[in-house]
């Protein structure tokens, strides 16, 4: 049995402002169909974002894909579902419960669902997807794939997505395999025509806009990989780990397009898959020490394994870049879920006294921009630099403004003495601070005999000699700390957004929480709650962060981990009063939820006011 949806006229029509969620099974090829659906909406000029929520197995477990259509350009998860496409019997009951009252559920009516009428407050739409595709396609695998395309057609009919736009996208997708175009279009039309014949359209409408013409859809890892190429990186080493592997895949792809000598056909880059993360870090340090711009992408478990080499790079002052695409922990955690659990790990990685420079991108555009900055900063301050992204940013496609590049920009290699410079120097000492800024000069191996030195991870004095003298050791360690402190106001400035009305309340966050917090702030303002806003972009904290904290009586610190790591870092590294920092925490492993953030802040403010 299947119930007919109520007529669209009985409900307010939501135009370009709703959420579609698709529940399926990992390994069924649904990702391609879901991506096609999202990109079709994007090509209609409507702001959209997709969140792929998948398990860490090859196939068989439930997977979900959320598409948020937002005429206002919001990109965070909203926390509710207007149209649920329930393709997985195992998660069907859960999917049914997730639908917002007044929303709709689409299911494959080839098989009966005895609990279909458990809710009277939603529209239930049955489409015999398997029966239709089984009748049209003979191959078993093809039937599975085409069933996904059929539900895309059904969604298009229910929401008004332009089928000509979809066809153009299908043709572009299969341009290299034109024989696949018509079977996919046939499957799409099966779902589309069934809805047209049996149902009315839903009160969820996609109507053309002109809000995406200056934007692109791209994953954060791909954007970061492109940033590495533009930064001049020529060496990458890594050991595969979810969710960072696609960053090196992207680097390889972009190097193949941009780093092959046109005359000789030789590659102007080197990529090595190491035997483990420890080896990858060592290779990066070796390449960086030799003058190459080198990096490694990994996740929290990899950073843990790399810690000794990270400490070596810090103390021996070897420029290097580490991408940490954060996932759920501790231990191996949930590899395909997102979190911000490595903030303290990155800030203080390795044993002994270490403090690192950390950059926090909030979306793929900033992944590109901060990747380029990371290499300049690493060489300017001769130290490891962390780019701290996360799975949500790294592995989901985001709508962001087109990247910009200044062709006049040149790499900042920092304080390097080349052969001509060394000719003028009486004697070179690698760890001697001759300018008083905490940063010594370095040389590139092999350029000139005067530039030779021992690179010591063991105790050394300012002349580069081995020492176990306490004062000499402490002098070097203090200088390294001073250059780290000096870097603060030379790093990317925080993003600050004042409230519409004067307030002593503020919200502070980092990285991928940005979109959810910005929308929450707008929602709270409608309810009369106003907040100044700051997003941290780098550690050590810019002086503007400290000024912002001092100017507010209450600062809600929003982050995605259990132990309020960003809050702890603020307490450790600024003069802020601990009691003024109120933690707002979501460590479920799901991308940041704007509704949840707004509710938690509202509840706290209500308690304060009482």
Coordinates of C-alpha atoms in Angstrom, one line a residue:
X1 CA 0.0 0.0 0.0
X2 CA 1.1 3.6 -0.6
X3 CA -0.4 6.9 0.4
X4 CA -0.7 9.8 -1.9
X5 CA 0.9 13.0 -0.9
X6 CA -1.2 15.9 0.0
X7 CA -1.7 18.5 -2.7
X8 CA 1.1 21.1 -2.8
X9 CA -1.5 23.8 -2.3
X10 CA -2.3 22.6 1.3
X11 CA 1.2 23.5 2.5
X12 CA 3.4 26.6 2.1
X13 CA 5.7 25.9 -0.8
X14 CA 9.4 26.0 0.1
X15 CA 11.3 27.4 -2.9
X16 CA 15.1 26.8 -3.0
X17 CA 15.1 26.2 0.8
X18 CA 14.9 22.6 1.9
X19 CA 16.9 19.4 2.7
X20 CA 16.9 16.1 0.8
X21 CA 18.4 13.1 2.6
X22 CA 19.1 9.8 0.8
X23 CA 19.5 6.6 2.8
X24 CA 21.2 3.8 0.9
X25 CA 23.7 0.9 1.3
X26 CA 27.5 1.4 0.9
X27 CA 28.8 -0.2 -2.3
X28 CA 25.7 0.3 -4.4
X29 CA 27.1 3.2 -6.5
X30 CA 24.7 5.7 -5.1
X31 CA 27.4 8.4 -4.7
X32 CA 27.5 9.1 -8.4
X33 CA 23.7 9.5 -8.6
X34 CA 23.6 11.7 -5.5
X35 CA 26.4 13.9 -6.9
X36 CA 24.5 14.2 -10.1
X37 CA 21.5 15.4 -8.2
X38 CA 23.4 18.0 -6.3
X39 CA 25.3 19.3 -9.3
X40 CA 22.1 19.6 -11.3
X41 CA 20.7 22.0 -8.7
X42 CA 24.0 23.9 -8.7
X43 CA 23.8 24.2 -12.5
X44 CA 20.3 25.8 -12.1
X45 CA 22.1 28.6 -10.3
X46 CA 20.8 27.6 -6.8
X47 CA 23.2 27.4 -3.8
X48 CA 23.6 23.9 -2.7
X49 CA 25.9 21.7 -0.6
X50 CA 26.2 17.9 -0.2
X51 CA 27.3 15.9 2.9
X52 CA 28.3 12.3 2.3
X53 CA 27.8 10.3 5.5
X54 CA 29.3 6.9 4.9
X55 CA 30.7 3.9 6.9
X56 CA 34.3 2.7 7.0
X57 CA 33.7 -0.5 5.1
X58 CA 33.7 -1.5 1.4
X59 CA 30.0 -2.3 1.2
X60 CA 26.9 -3.5 3.1
X61 CA 26.4 -0.9 5.8
X62 CA 24.0 2.1 5.7
X63 CA 25.1 5.3 4.1
X64 CA 23.4 8.7 3.8
X65 CA 23.8 11.7 1.6
X66 CA 22.3 15.1 2.6
X67 CA 21.7 17.8 0.1
X68 CA 20.9 21.2 1.4
X69 CA 19.3 23.6 -1.0
X70 CA 19.6 27.2 0.3
X71 CA 18.7 30.3 -1.6
X72 CA 20.5 32.3 1.0
X73 CA 23.7 30.3 0.5
X74 CA 23.9 28.6 3.9
X75 CA 26.2 25.5 3.7
X76 CA 25.9 23.8 7.1
X77 CA 23.7 20.9 8.1
X78 CA 20.3 22.2 9.3
X79 CA 19.4 19.3 11.4
X80 CA 16.1 18.4 9.8
X81 CA 14.9 16.6 6.6
X82 CA 12.2 17.7 4.2
X83 CA 12.4 14.8 1.7
X84 CA 13.8 11.5 2.8
X85 CA 14.6 8.9 0.1
X86 CA 14.6 5.6 2.0
X87 CA 16.4 3.0 -0.1
X88 CA 17.8 0.8 2.7
X89 CA 15.5 -1.6 4.6
X90 CA 18.0 -1.8 7.5
X91 CA 17.8 2.0 8.2
X92 CA 14.2 2.5 7.1
X93 CA 12.7 2.9 10.5
X94 CA 15.4 5.4 11.5
X95 CA 14.9 7.3 8.1
X96 CA 11.1 7.5 8.6
X97 CA 11.6 9.1 12.0
X98 CA 14.0 11.7 10.6
X99 CA 11.5 13.4 8.4
X100 CA 10.2 16.8 9.5
X101 CA 6.5 17.0 10.1
X102 CA 4.9 18.0 6.9
X103 CA 7.8 16.5 4.9
X104 CA 7.9 13.5 2.6
X105 CA 9.3 10.0 2.4
X106 CA 10.0 8.3 -0.9
X107 CA 10.6 4.6 -0.8
X108 CA 10.9 1.6 -3.2
X109 CA 7.4 0.2 -3.3
X110 CA 8.6 -3.0 -5.0
X111 CA 8.6 -4.4 -1.5
X112 CA 5.9 -3.8 1.1
X113 CA 6.7 -1.6 4.2
X114 CA 4.3 -2.6 7.0
X115 CA 5.2 0.5 9.1
X116 CA 4.5 3.0 6.3
X117 CA 1.5 4.4 8.1
X118 CA 3.3 4.8 11.4
X119 CA 3.2 8.6 10.8
X120 CA 0.2 10.5 9.6
X121 CA 2.0 13.9 9.5
X122 CA 4.2 13.2 6.4
X123 CA 3.6 12.4 2.8
X124 CA 4.6 8.9 1.8
X125 CA 5.5 8.3 -1.9
X126 CA 5.9 4.8 -3.2
X127 CA 7.8 4.2 -6.5
X128 CA 8.5 0.6 -7.7
X129 CA 12.1 1.4 -8.5
X130 CA 13.5 -2.1 -8.5
X131 CA 10.5 -3.5 -10.5
X132 CA 10.9 -0.9 -13.2
X133 CA 14.6 -1.1 -13.6
X134 CA 14.6 -4.9 -13.5
X135 CA 12.2 -4.9 -16.4
X136 CA 14.4 -2.6 -18.4
X137 CA 17.9 -3.8 -17.6
X138 CA 19.3 -7.3 -17.7
X139 CA 22.6 -7.1 -15.9
X140 CA 22.4 -7.4 -12.1
X141 CA 25.0 -4.7 -11.4
X142 CA 23.4 -2.4 -13.9
X143 CA 20.0 -2.8 -12.3
X144 CA 21.5 -1.7 -8.9
X145 CA 23.1 1.4 -10.5
X146 CA 20.1 2.3 -12.6
X147 CA 17.8 2.1 -9.6
X148 CA 19.8 5.0 -8.1
X149 CA 19.3 7.0 -11.3
X150 CA 15.6 6.2 -11.2
X151 CA 15.2 7.8 -7.8
X152 CA 17.1 10.9 -9.1
X153 CA 14.4 11.2 -11.8
X154 CA 11.7 10.8 -9.2
X155 CA 13.2 13.5 -7.1
X156 CA 13.5 15.8 -10.1
X157 CA 9.8 15.4 -10.9
X158 CA 8.8 16.0 -7.3
X159 CA 10.8 19.1 -6.9
X160 CA 11.0 20.7 -10.3
X161 CA 14.6 20.1 -11.2
X162 CA 15.1 20.8 -14.9
X163 CA 15.6 17.5 -16.7
X164 CA 17.4 19.3 -19.5
X165 CA 20.0 20.4 -17.0
X166 CA 20.3 16.8 -15.8
X167 CA 20.7 15.5 -19.3
X168 CA 23.5 18.0 -20.1
X169 CA 25.3 16.9 -16.9
X170 CA 24.9 13.2 -17.8
X171 CA 26.3 13.8 -21.3
X172 CA 29.2 15.7 -19.8
X173 CA 29.8 13.0 -17.2
X174 CA 29.9 10.2 -19.7
X175 CA 31.5 12.1 -22.6
X176 CA 34.3 9.5 -22.7
X177 CA 31.8 6.6 -22.6
X178 CA 28.9 7.8 -24.8
X179 CA 27.2 4.4 -24.7
X180 CA 26.3 5.0 -21.1
X181 CA 24.3 8.2 -21.7
X182 CA 21.1 6.7 -23.0
X183 CA 20.8 3.9 -20.3
X184 CA 21.2 6.4 -17.6
X185 CA 18.7 8.8 -19.2
X186 CA 16.3 5.9 -19.6
X187 CA 16.6 5.1 -15.8
X188 CA 16.1 8.8 -15.0
X189 CA 13.0 9.0 -17.1
X190 CA 11.5 5.8 -15.5
X191 CA 11.4 7.6 -12.1
X192 CA 10.5 10.9 -13.5
X193 CA 7.5 9.6 -15.6
X194 CA 6.2 7.4 -12.7
X195 CA 5.9 10.4 -10.5
X196 CA 4.3 12.5 -13.2
X197 CA 1.7 9.8 -13.8
X198 CA 0.9 8.9 -10.1
X199 CA 1.7 11.9 -7.9
X200 CA 1.5 15.7 -7.6
X201 CA 4.6 17.7 -7.1
X202 CA 5.8 18.3 -3.5
X203 CA 5.7 21.8 -1.9
X204 CA 9.5 21.7 -2.3
X205 CA 10.6 23.6 -5.5
X206 CA 13.9 24.2 -7.2
X207 CA 13.5 27.3 -9.3
X208 CA 16.4 28.8 -11.4
X209 CA 18.5 31.4 -9.8
X210 CA 21.7 33.2 -10.7
X211 CA 23.7 32.7 -7.5
X212 CA 26.3 30.1 -8.5
X213 CA 27.9 31.7 -11.6
X214 CA 31.0 32.9 -9.6
X215 CA 31.3 29.7 -7.6
X216 CA 32.6 26.2 -7.9
X217 CA 31.9 22.8 -6.3
X218 CA 35.1 21.3 -4.9
X219 CA 36.3 19.1 -2.0
X220 CA 38.7 20.5 0.5
X221 CA 41.4 17.9 -0.1
X222 CA 41.4 18.6 -3.8
X223 CA 41.6 22.3 -3.1
X224 CA 44.5 21.8 -0.7
X225 CA 46.3 19.6 -3.2
X226 CA 46.0 22.4 -5.8
X227 CA 47.3 24.8 -3.3
X228 CA 50.4 22.7 -2.8
X229 CA 51.1 22.8 -6.5
X230 CA 50.6 26.6 -6.6
X231 CA 52.8 27.0 -3.6
X232 CA 55.7 25.3 -5.5
X233 CA 55.6 21.9 -3.6
X234 CA 57.5 19.3 -5.6
X235 CA 57.7 16.4 -3.1
X236 CA 55.0 14.6 -1.2
X237 CA 55.2 11.4 0.9
X238 CA 52.4 9.7 2.6
X239 CA 50.9 6.5 3.9
X240 CA 47.2 6.0 3.0
X241 CA 44.8 6.9 5.7
X242 CA 41.2 8.0 5.6
X243 CA 40.3 10.8 5.3
X244 CA 43.5 12.3 3.9
X245 CA 44.4 9.9 1.0
X246 CA 42.4 11.9 -1.6
X247 CA 44.7 14.9 -0.9
X248 CA 47.6 13.1 -2.3
X249 CA 45.4 11.7 -5.1
X250 CA 44.6 15.3 -5.9
X251 CA 48.2 16.4 -5.8
X252 CA 49.1 13.6 -8.3
X253 CA 46.3 14.6 -10.6
X254 CA 47.3 18.3 -10.6
X255 CA 51.0 17.6 -11.0
X256 CA 50.2 15.4 -14.0
X257 CA 48.4 18.3 -15.5
X258 CA 50.8 21.1 -14.4
X259 CA 54.2 19.6 -13.5
X260 CA 55.3 17.7 -16.6
X261 CA 58.0 19.2 -18.7
X262 CA 56.5 19.9 -22.1
X263 CA 59.7 19.3 -24.0
X264 CA 61.1 16.2 -22.3
X265 CA 58.0 14.7 -20.8
X266 CA 59.7 14.3 -17.5
X267 CA 57.9 14.8 -14.2
X268 CA 58.9 17.8 -12.2
X269 CA 57.6 16.3 -9.0
X270 CA 58.1 13.2 -6.8
X271 CA 55.5 11.3 -4.9
X272 CA 56.3 8.4 -2.6
X273 CA 54.0 6.1 -0.8
X274 CA 56.0 5.3 2.3
X275 CA 55.8 2.1 4.3
X276 CA 54.2 3.9 7.3
X277 CA 53.5 7.4 8.5
X278 CA 56.8 7.7 10.4
X279 CA 58.8 7.0 7.2
X280 CA 56.6 9.6 5.3
X281 CA 57.5 12.3 7.8
X282 CA 61.2 11.4 7.6
X283 CA 61.1 11.7 3.8
X284 CA 59.4 15.1 4.0
X285 CA 62.1 16.3 6.4
X286 CA 64.8 15.1 4.1
X287 CA 63.3 16.7 1.0
X288 CA 62.7 20.0 2.9
X289 CA 66.2 20.0 4.3
X290 CA 67.5 19.7 0.7
X291 CA 65.6 22.8 -0.4
X292 CA 62.4 21.3 -1.8
X293 CA 59.0 22.3 -0.7
X294 CA 57.6 19.1 0.8
X295 CA 54.5 17.9 2.7
X296 CA 52.6 14.9 3.9
X297 CA 48.9 14.5 4.4
X298 CA 47.6 12.3 7.2
X299 CA 45.1 12.2 10.0
X300 CA 45.3 12.1 13.8
X301 CA 46.7 8.5 14.1
X302 CA 49.4 9.5 11.6
X303 CA 50.4 12.6 13.5
X304 CA 50.8 10.5 16.6
X305 CA 53.2 8.2 14.7
X306 CA 55.1 11.1 13.2
X307 CA 55.6 12.9 16.5
X308 CA 59.3 12.2 17.0
X309 CA 60.1 13.5 13.5
X310 CA 57.9 16.5 14.1
X311 CA 59.9 17.2 17.3
X312 CA 63.1 16.8 15.3
X313 CA 61.9 19.3 12.7
X314 CA 61.0 21.8 15.4
X315 CA 64.3 21.6 17.2
X316 CA 66.5 21.3 14.1
X317 CA 64.4 24.0 12.4
X318 CA 63.6 22.1 9.2
X319 CA 60.7 23.8 7.3
X320 CA 57.9 21.2 6.6
X321 CA 54.2 21.1 6.1
X322 CA 51.8 18.6 7.7
X323 CA 48.2 18.3 6.6
X324 CA 46.0 16.8 9.4
X325 CA 42.5 15.9 8.0
X326 CA 40.9 15.2 11.3
X327 CA 38.6 12.3 12.0
X328 CA 37.0 10.8 15.1
X329 CA 39.2 9.5 17.8
X330 CA 40.8 8.3 20.1
X331 CA 42.7 5.4 18.7
X332 CA 41.4 4.7 15.2
X333 CA 38.0 6.0 16.2
X334 CA 35.4 6.2 13.4
X335 CA 37.6 6.8 10.3
X336 CA 34.7 8.1 8.1
X337 CA 33.3 10.6 10.7
X338 CA 34.4 14.1 11.2
X339 CA 35.7 15.8 14.3
X340 CA 38.1 18.5 15.6
X341 CA 39.9 16.3 18.1
X342 CA 43.5 17.1 17.1
X343 CA 43.7 20.8 18.1
X344 CA 45.9 20.2 21.1
X345 CA 47.8 17.4 19.4
X346 CA 48.8 19.7 16.5
X347 CA 49.6 22.7 18.7
X348 CA 52.0 20.7 21.0
X349 CA 53.0 17.6 18.9
X350 CA 56.0 15.7 20.1
X351 CA 57.7 15.2 23.4
X352 CA 59.5 18.0 25.3
X353 CA 58.7 21.7 24.9
X354 CA 57.2 22.2 21.4
X355 CA 54.7 24.8 20.1
X356 CA 53.8 24.7 16.5
X357 CA 52.2 27.0 14.0
X358 CA 48.7 25.7 13.1
X359 CA 46.4 27.0 10.3
X360 CA 42.7 26.4 10.4
X361 CA 40.8 26.5 7.0
X362 CA 37.0 26.7 7.2
X363 CA 36.1 25.6 3.7
X364 CA 37.8 24.4 0.5
X365 CA 38.6 27.9 -0.7
X366 CA 40.6 28.4 2.5
X367 CA 42.2 25.0 2.1
X368 CA 43.6 26.3 -1.2
X369 CA 44.7 29.6 0.2
X370 CA 46.1 28.4 3.5
X371 CA 48.0 25.5 1.8
X372 CA 49.9 28.1 -0.2
X373 CA 50.5 30.2 3.0
X374 CA 51.7 27.2 4.9
X375 CA 54.8 26.7 2.8
X376 CA 55.7 30.4 3.0
X377 CA 55.3 30.4 6.7
X378 CA 57.2 27.1 7.2
X379 CA 60.2 28.5 5.4
X380 CA 59.9 32.0 6.8
X381 CA 60.0 30.7 10.4
X382 CA 62.0 27.5 9.6
X383 CA 59.5 25.2 11.5
X384 CA 56.8 22.6 10.9
X385 CA 53.4 24.1 10.0
X386 CA 50.2 22.2 10.4
X387 CA 47.1 22.7 8.2
X388 CA 44.3 21.4 10.3
X389 CA 41.3 20.5 8.2
X390 CA 38.7 17.8 8.8
X391 CA 36.8 15.0 7.0
X392 CA 33.7 17.2 6.4
X393 CA 35.8 19.9 4.7
X394 CA 38.2 17.5 3.1
X395 CA 35.9 14.8 1.6
X396 CA 32.6 16.7 0.9
X397 CA 31.9 19.0 -2.1
X398 CA 31.3 22.6 -1.0
X399 CA 30.1 25.5 -3.0
X400 CA 32.7 28.2 -2.7
X401 CA 33.8 31.3 -4.6
X402 CA 36.1 30.7 -7.5
X403 CA 39.8 30.7 -6.5
X404 CA 41.9 33.7 -7.2
X405 CA 45.6 33.8 -7.9
X406 CA 48.1 36.7 -8.2
X407 CA 50.5 35.8 -10.9
X408 CA 53.0 38.2 -9.4
X409 CA 53.1 36.2 -6.2
X410 CA 56.5 34.6 -5.5
X411 CA 57.4 32.0 -2.8
X412 CA 58.8 33.4 0.4
X413 CA 61.8 31.2 1.0
X414 CA 62.7 33.0 4.2
X415 CA 66.3 33.6 5.3
X416 CA 68.4 31.5 2.9
X417 CA 72.1 32.2 2.2
X418 CA 73.0 31.1 -1.4
X419 CA 76.4 30.7 -2.9
X420 CA 76.9 34.4 -3.6
X421 CA 75.8 35.3 -0.1
X422 CA 78.1 32.8 1.5
X423 CA 81.1 34.2 -0.4
X424 CA 80.7 37.4 1.7
X425 CA 80.3 35.6 5.0
X426 CA 83.4 35.0 7.2
X427 CA 81.9 32.0 8.9
X428 CA 78.4 30.5 8.8
X429 CA 76.6 29.2 11.9
X430 CA 73.3 27.5 11.3
X431 CA 71.6 28.3 14.6
X432 CA 73.0 31.8 15.3
X433 CA 70.4 34.6 15.5
X434 CA 72.3 37.5 13.9
X435 CA 69.3 39.7 13.3
X436 CA 67.7 39.5 16.7
X437 CA 64.3 38.2 15.3
X438 CA 64.8 34.6 16.6
X439 CA 65.2 33.3 13.0
X440 CA 68.7 32.1 12.0
X441 CA 69.9 31.8 8.4
X442 CA 69.9 28.5 6.6
X443 CA 71.6 27.1 3.5
X444 CA 70.7 24.7 0.8
X445 CA 73.0 21.6 0.9
X446 CA 75.6 21.5 -1.9
X447 CA 75.6 25.2 -2.9
X448 CA 78.8 26.2 -1.2
X449 CA 81.4 24.6 1.2
X450 CA 80.9 27.5 3.7
X451 CA 77.2 26.5 4.0
X452 CA 77.9 23.1 5.4
X453 CA 76.7 22.3 8.9
X454 CA 75.5 19.4 11.1
X455 CA 71.7 19.2 11.4
X456 CA 71.2 18.3 15.0
X457 CA 68.1 16.9 16.6
X458 CA 70.3 16.3 19.7
X459 CA 71.3 19.0 22.1
X460 CA 73.2 21.8 20.3
X461 CA 74.4 25.3 20.9
X462 CA 73.8 28.3 18.8
X463 CA 76.8 27.5 16.7
X464 CA 75.4 24.1 15.8
X465 CA 77.8 22.2 17.9
X466 CA 76.8 19.3 20.1
X467 CA 76.3 20.2 23.7
X468 CA 75.0 19.0 27.1
X469 CA 75.7 22.4 28.6
X470 CA 72.4 23.6 30.3
X471 CA 72.8 27.3 29.5
X472 CA 73.7 26.7 25.9
X473 CA 70.8 24.3 25.4
X474 CA 68.4 26.7 27.1
X475 CA 69.5 29.6 24.9
X476 CA 68.6 27.8 21.7
X477 CA 65.2 26.6 23.1
X478 CA 64.3 30.1 24.3
X479 CA 65.2 31.6 20.9
X480 CA 62.9 29.0 19.1
X481 CA 60.1 29.9 21.5
X482 CA 60.6 33.6 20.8
X483 CA 60.4 33.2 17.0
X484 CA 57.2 31.2 17.5
X485 CA 55.7 34.1 19.6
X486 CA 56.9 36.6 17.0
X487 CA 55.0 34.7 14.3
X488 CA 51.5 35.4 15.8
X489 CA 50.8 38.7 14.1
X490 CA 52.4 37.6 10.9
X491 CA 49.9 34.7 10.5
X492 CA 46.4 34.9 8.9
X493 CA 44.2 37.3 10.9
X494 CA 41.1 36.1 12.6
X495 CA 37.7 36.7 10.9
X496 CA 35.6 39.1 13.0
X497 CA 32.0 39.9 12.5
X498 CA 30.4 42.5 14.9
X499 CA 26.8 42.1 16.0
X500 CA 24.1 44.4 14.7
X501 CA 23.7 45.8 18.2
X502 CA 26.3 46.4 20.9
X503 CA 26.8 43.3 23.1
X504 CA 29.2 41.8 25.6
X505 CA 28.4 38.4 24.4
X506 CA 30.4 36.7 21.7
X507 CA 30.8 33.4 19.8
X508 CA 34.2 32.1 18.9
X509 CA 34.9 29.0 16.7
X510 CA 37.4 27.4 14.4
X511 CA 37.5 25.6 11.0
X512 CA 34.5 23.8 9.7
X513 CA 32.1 25.0 12.4
X514 CA 32.1 28.4 10.7
X515 CA 29.2 28.0 8.4
X516 CA 27.0 26.5 11.1
X517 CA 27.9 29.2 13.6
X518 CA 27.2 32.0 11.1
X519 CA 23.8 30.7 10.4
X520 CA 23.1 30.2 14.1
X521 CA 24.1 33.8 14.8
X522 CA 21.6 35.0 12.1
X523 CA 18.9 32.8 13.6
X524 CA 19.6 33.9 17.2
X525 CA 19.5 37.6 16.1
X526 CA 15.9 37.1 14.9
X527 CA 15.1 36.0 18.4
X528 CA 16.7 39.1 19.9
X529 CA 20.0 37.4 20.9
X530 CA 23.0 39.3 19.5
X531 CA 26.6 38.1 19.4
X532 CA 29.9 39.4 18.1
X533 CA 31.7 36.7 16.2
X534 CA 35.3 35.6 15.8
X535 CA 36.8 32.7 13.9
X536 CA 40.4 31.7 14.7
X537 CA 42.5 31.1 11.5
X538 CA 45.9 30.5 13.1
X539 CA 47.8 29.5 16.2
X540 CA 49.7 31.1 17.9
X541 CA 46.8 33.5 18.4
X542 CA 46.8 36.8 16.7
X543 CA 46.7 39.9 19.0
X544 CA 43.2 40.6 17.7
X545 CA 42.0 37.3 19.3
X546 CA 43.3 38.4 22.7
X547 CA 41.7 41.8 22.3
X548 CA 38.4 40.2 21.3
X549 CA 38.4 38.0 24.4
X550 CA 39.1 40.9 26.7
X551 CA 36.2 42.9 25.2
X552 CA 33.5 40.4 26.1
X553 CA 32.0 39.1 29.4
X554 CA 30.8 35.8 27.9
X555 CA 32.3 34.0 24.9
X556 CA 30.7 30.8 23.7
X557 CA 33.5 28.5 22.2
X558 CA 32.0 26.2 19.6
X559 CA 34.0 23.2 18.6
X560 CA 33.6 19.5 17.6
X561 CA 35.4 17.6 20.3
X562 CA 34.5 16.3 23.8
X563 CA 37.2 18.1 25.8
X564 CA 36.8 21.7 24.6
X565 CA 40.3 21.7 23.2
X566 CA 40.1 25.1 21.5
X567 CA 38.8 26.5 24.8
X568 CA 41.8 24.9 26.6
X569 CA 44.2 26.3 24.1
X570 CA 42.8 29.8 24.7
X571 CA 43.2 29.4 28.4
X572 CA 46.7 28.1 28.0
X573 CA 47.9 30.8 25.6
X574 CA 46.0 34.0 26.5
X575 CA 45.1 36.0 29.7
X576 CA 41.4 35.2 29.3
X577 CA 39.4 34.4 32.4
X578 CA 38.5 30.8 32.3
X579 CA 34.9 31.4 33.6
X580 CA 34.1 33.7 30.6
X581 CA 34.6 30.8 28.1
X582 CA 31.5 28.7 27.7
X583 CA 32.0 25.4 25.8
X584 CA 29.5 24.5 23.1
X585 CA 30.4 21.0 22.0
X586 CA 29.2 18.6 19.4
X587 CA 31.4 15.5 19.0
X588 CA 28.9 13.1 17.4
X589 CA 31.1 12.7 14.3
X590 CA 28.5 14.4 12.1
X591 CA 29.2 17.8 10.4
X592 CA 28.3 20.8 12.5
X593 CA 24.6 21.3 13.0
X594 CA 23.4 24.9 13.0
X595 CA 20.1 24.1 14.8
X596 CA 21.9 22.3 17.6
X597 CA 24.4 25.1 18.1
X598 CA 21.6 27.7 18.3
X599 CA 19.6 25.6 20.8
X600 CA 22.5 25.1 23.1
X601 CA 23.4 28.8 23.1
X602 CA 19.8 29.8 23.6
X603 CA 19.4 27.4 26.6
X604 CA 22.5 28.8 28.3
X605 CA 21.4 32.4 27.7
X606 CA 17.9 31.6 29.1
X607 CA 19.5 30.1 32.2
X608 CA 21.8 33.2 32.6
X609 CA 18.8 35.6 32.3
X610 CA 16.9 33.7 35.0

